[in-house]
Short mmCIF file of C-alpha atoms and ligand atoms in Angstrom, two decimals:
data_model
loop_
_atom_site.label_atom_id
_atom_site.label_comp_id
_atom_site.label_asym_id
_atom_site.label_seq_id
_atom_site.Cartn_x
_atom_site.Cartn_y
_atom_site.Cartn_z
CA MET U 1 -92.34 -131.07 12.42
CA THR U 2 -91.82 -130.52 16.10
CA ALA U 3 -90.21 -133.29 18.12
CA PRO U 4 -92.37 -134.81 20.85
CA ARG U 5 -91.76 -133.35 24.30
CA SER U 6 -90.28 -130.15 22.97
CA ALA U 7 -91.17 -126.48 23.06
CA VAL U 8 -90.24 -123.22 21.40
CA ARG U 9 -90.73 -120.07 23.45
CA GLN U 10 -89.98 -116.43 22.77
CA ARG U 11 -90.35 -113.55 25.20
CA ARG U 12 -89.64 -109.92 24.46
CA THR U 13 -89.82 -107.06 26.95
CA ARG U 14 -88.18 -103.65 27.13
CA GLU U 15 -85.38 -105.33 29.09
CA THR U 16 -84.69 -108.56 27.23
CA ASN U 17 -85.41 -110.59 24.13
CA ILE U 18 -85.15 -114.34 24.79
CA ALA U 19 -85.67 -117.32 22.50
CA VAL U 20 -85.54 -120.91 23.74
CA HIS U 21 -85.94 -124.21 21.94
CA LEU U 22 -85.90 -127.19 24.28
CA ALA U 23 -86.25 -130.89 23.46
CA ILE U 24 -86.35 -133.16 26.50
CA ASP U 25 -85.39 -136.34 24.65
CA GLY U 26 -82.28 -134.94 23.05
CA GLY U 27 -78.62 -135.77 22.98
CA GLY U 28 -77.23 -133.03 25.20
CA GLN U 29 -76.56 -130.45 22.51
CA GLY U 30 -76.42 -126.90 23.86
CA GLU U 31 -76.36 -123.94 21.51
CA VAL U 32 -76.31 -121.00 23.84
CA ALA U 33 -75.55 -117.28 23.55
CA THR U 34 -76.75 -114.99 26.33
CA GLY U 35 -73.98 -112.39 26.39
CA LEU U 36 -72.90 -113.81 29.74
CA PRO U 37 -70.20 -116.44 29.12
CA PHE U 38 -70.48 -118.12 32.52
CA LEU U 39 -74.26 -118.40 32.18
CA ASP U 40 -73.65 -119.94 28.75
CA HIS U 41 -71.25 -122.38 30.40
CA LEU U 42 -73.90 -123.39 32.96
CA LEU U 43 -76.65 -123.73 30.34
CA ARG U 44 -74.46 -125.96 28.17
CA ALA U 45 -73.74 -128.10 31.24
CA LEU U 46 -77.48 -128.26 31.96
CA ALA U 47 -78.23 -129.40 28.40
CA MET U 48 -75.44 -131.99 28.39
CA HIS U 49 -76.21 -133.58 31.72
CA ALA U 50 -80.00 -133.51 31.38
CA ARG U 51 -79.53 -134.79 27.79
CA PHE U 52 -81.76 -132.01 26.55
CA ASP U 53 -81.22 -130.40 23.19
CA LEU U 54 -81.27 -126.74 24.05
CA GLU U 55 -80.98 -123.52 22.11
CA VAL U 56 -80.97 -120.27 24.04
CA LYS U 57 -80.56 -116.87 22.41
CA ALA U 58 -80.72 -113.88 24.71
CA ALA U 59 -80.20 -110.19 24.13
CA GLY U 60 -80.61 -108.31 27.38
CA ASP U 61 -79.83 -104.94 28.91
CA LEU U 62 -76.42 -106.00 30.22
CA GLU U 63 -75.49 -102.30 30.35
CA VAL U 64 -77.82 -102.12 33.38
CA ASP U 65 -76.51 -105.37 34.85
CA ALA U 66 -76.93 -109.12 34.38
CA HIS U 67 -80.09 -109.45 36.47
CA HIS U 68 -82.82 -109.05 33.83
CA THR U 69 -81.07 -111.35 31.38
CA VAL U 70 -80.44 -114.14 33.89
CA GLU U 71 -83.95 -113.93 35.34
CA ASP U 72 -85.66 -113.85 31.96
CA VAL U 73 -83.63 -116.74 30.57
CA ALA U 74 -84.74 -118.74 33.63
CA VAL U 75 -88.37 -117.68 33.07
CA VAL U 76 -88.40 -118.75 29.43
CA LEU U 77 -86.40 -121.92 30.05
CA GLY U 78 -88.76 -122.96 32.85
CA GLU U 79 -91.84 -122.23 30.75
CA ALA U 80 -90.35 -124.17 27.84
CA LEU U 81 -89.70 -127.18 30.06
CA GLY U 82 -93.23 -127.01 31.46
CA GLU U 83 -94.69 -126.86 27.97
CA ALA U 84 -92.48 -129.71 26.78
CA LEU U 85 -93.57 -131.87 29.73
CA GLY U 86 -97.21 -131.33 28.78
CA ASP U 87 -99.61 -132.94 31.28
CA ARG U 88 -96.61 -134.70 32.90
CA ALA U 89 -98.38 -138.08 32.71
CA GLY U 90 -96.05 -141.06 32.57
CA ILE U 91 -92.95 -139.27 33.84
CA ALA U 92 -90.87 -140.66 36.71
CA ARG U 93 -91.31 -137.30 38.57
CA PHE U 94 -88.46 -137.71 41.05
CA GLY U 95 -84.75 -137.57 40.44
CA ASP U 96 -81.68 -137.12 42.55
CA ALA U 97 -78.00 -136.84 41.85
CA THR U 98 -74.73 -136.09 43.59
CA VAL U 99 -72.06 -134.53 41.40
CA PRO U 100 -68.48 -133.78 42.41
CA LEU U 101 -66.19 -131.35 40.67
CA ASP U 102 -62.76 -131.52 42.29
CA GLU U 103 -63.22 -130.19 45.84
CA ALA U 104 -66.85 -129.16 45.22
CA ARG U 105 -69.83 -131.45 45.64
CA ALA U 106 -73.51 -130.80 44.99
CA MET U 107 -76.57 -132.88 45.74
CA ALA U 108 -79.90 -132.28 44.03
CA ALA U 109 -83.32 -133.78 44.66
CA ILE U 110 -86.09 -132.87 42.24
CA ASP U 111 -89.82 -133.38 41.74
CA CYS U 112 -90.94 -132.67 38.18
CA GLY U 113 -94.61 -133.24 39.00
CA GLY U 114 -95.74 -129.61 38.84
CA ARG U 115 -95.18 -128.34 42.40
CA ALA U 116 -92.91 -125.30 42.29
CA TYR U 117 -90.51 -124.83 45.19
CA ALA U 118 -86.79 -124.23 45.54
CA MET U 119 -84.33 -124.66 48.40
CA ILE U 120 -80.92 -123.69 47.08
CA GLU U 121 -77.97 -123.83 49.45
CA LEU U 122 -74.77 -123.10 47.55
CA PRO U 123 -72.26 -121.27 49.75
CA LEU U 124 -70.71 -119.13 47.00
CA VAL U 125 -68.16 -116.79 48.55
CA GLY U 126 -67.18 -114.28 45.88
CA PRO U 127 -69.15 -111.40 44.40
CA SER U 128 -69.10 -112.85 40.89
CA ILE U 129 -68.07 -115.73 38.66
CA GLY U 130 -66.72 -114.26 35.45
CA SER U 131 -69.20 -111.50 34.65
CA LEU U 132 -72.05 -113.28 36.45
CA PRO U 133 -72.93 -111.95 39.93
CA ALA U 134 -72.86 -114.94 42.29
CA THR U 135 -76.29 -114.12 43.74
CA LEU U 136 -77.79 -114.75 40.31
CA VAL U 137 -76.86 -118.44 40.41
CA PRO U 138 -79.45 -119.32 43.09
CA HIS U 139 -81.83 -116.76 41.61
CA PHE U 140 -81.59 -118.49 38.24
CA LEU U 141 -82.37 -121.88 39.77
CA GLU U 142 -85.24 -120.53 41.89
CA THR U 143 -86.84 -118.82 38.91
CA PHE U 144 -86.36 -121.89 36.70
CA ALA U 145 -88.04 -124.05 39.37
CA ALA U 146 -90.93 -121.59 39.80
CA ARG U 147 -91.67 -121.36 36.09
CA GLY U 148 -91.00 -124.99 35.29
CA GLY U 149 -93.24 -126.47 37.98
CA LEU U 150 -90.27 -128.10 39.66
CA THR U 151 -89.38 -128.69 43.28
CA VAL U 152 -85.61 -128.31 43.47
CA HIS U 153 -83.54 -128.99 46.56
CA LEU U 154 -79.86 -128.32 46.05
CA VAL U 155 -77.09 -128.32 48.62
CA GLY U 156 -73.40 -128.06 47.97
CA SER U 157 -70.00 -127.36 49.38
CA GLY U 158 -66.73 -126.28 47.86
CA ARG U 159 -63.99 -123.68 47.91
CA ASP U 160 -64.08 -122.61 44.27
CA ASP U 161 -67.23 -120.76 43.19
CA HIS U 162 -66.88 -121.84 39.57
CA HIS U 163 -66.69 -125.48 40.63
CA LEU U 164 -69.55 -125.18 43.10
CA ALA U 165 -71.94 -123.44 40.70
CA GLU U 166 -71.09 -125.87 37.94
CA ALA U 167 -71.44 -128.95 40.15
CA GLY U 168 -74.80 -127.56 41.34
CA VAL U 169 -76.15 -127.15 37.84
CA LYS U 170 -74.86 -130.56 36.80
CA ALA U 171 -76.55 -132.18 39.79
CA VAL U 172 -79.82 -130.44 38.93
CA ALA U 173 -79.42 -131.57 35.33
CA ARG U 174 -78.78 -135.20 36.23
CA ALA U 175 -81.75 -135.21 38.58
CA LEU U 176 -83.92 -133.57 35.91
CA ARG U 177 -82.95 -136.25 33.42
CA GLN U 178 -84.30 -138.89 35.81
CA GLY U 179 -87.41 -136.97 36.81
CA CYS U 180 -88.41 -136.10 33.24
CA ALA U 181 -87.81 -139.63 31.95
CA ILE U 182 -90.79 -141.67 30.84
CA ASP U 183 -91.49 -144.55 33.24
CA ALA U 184 -93.02 -147.27 31.10
CA THR U 185 -94.53 -149.02 34.14
CA LEU U 186 -96.81 -146.01 34.63
CA ALA U 187 -98.35 -146.60 31.19
CA ASP U 188 -99.06 -142.88 30.81
CA ARG U 189 -100.65 -142.53 34.27
CA SER U 190 -99.55 -139.78 36.60
CA ALA U 191 -97.02 -140.81 39.25
CA SER U 192 -99.36 -139.59 41.99
CA THR U 193 -101.93 -141.23 44.25
CA LYS U 194 -104.20 -138.17 43.95
MN1 MN D 201 -66.27 -125.06 34.27
#
């Protein structure tokens, strides 16, 4: 039996093979293997701080570079979240969070109502974090927002790229947890005046 508000998605192309199982009302368990350890680190942080249960298995053409794998994980993760949210009736829609990590600080504001937009301002300074090119951090979040029907605003500051990227993902996760939560006062109506 499938848990309510969950989704299983698989996507296979010539470049990647991605499998995602996402349960919104989980306990924060992340079982993640993408071949990119820092991406795994971020996805586990996302699961923990959104309190999703999340399994991600990815086999991508890392011999080319990390781009296809990161992008396609974001595609499948976003689609899984969209499917798990269903018609989005009864959800709080909006969430916001500020998360510090030592000298780094990130602030996220999110609308989970189905409008896809991303404004990601993370001033990462180095070319890469572990084996993950730094440019793929905002690209991951933009693609996730586009495919998940999320508006994501994220701004941050910090001196350490690892801290800044991690604080950014944690802030998005905390905001997602709020935005995806069921608001009982809505009694299954949409949180929209339309
Ligand atoms: Mn870390």
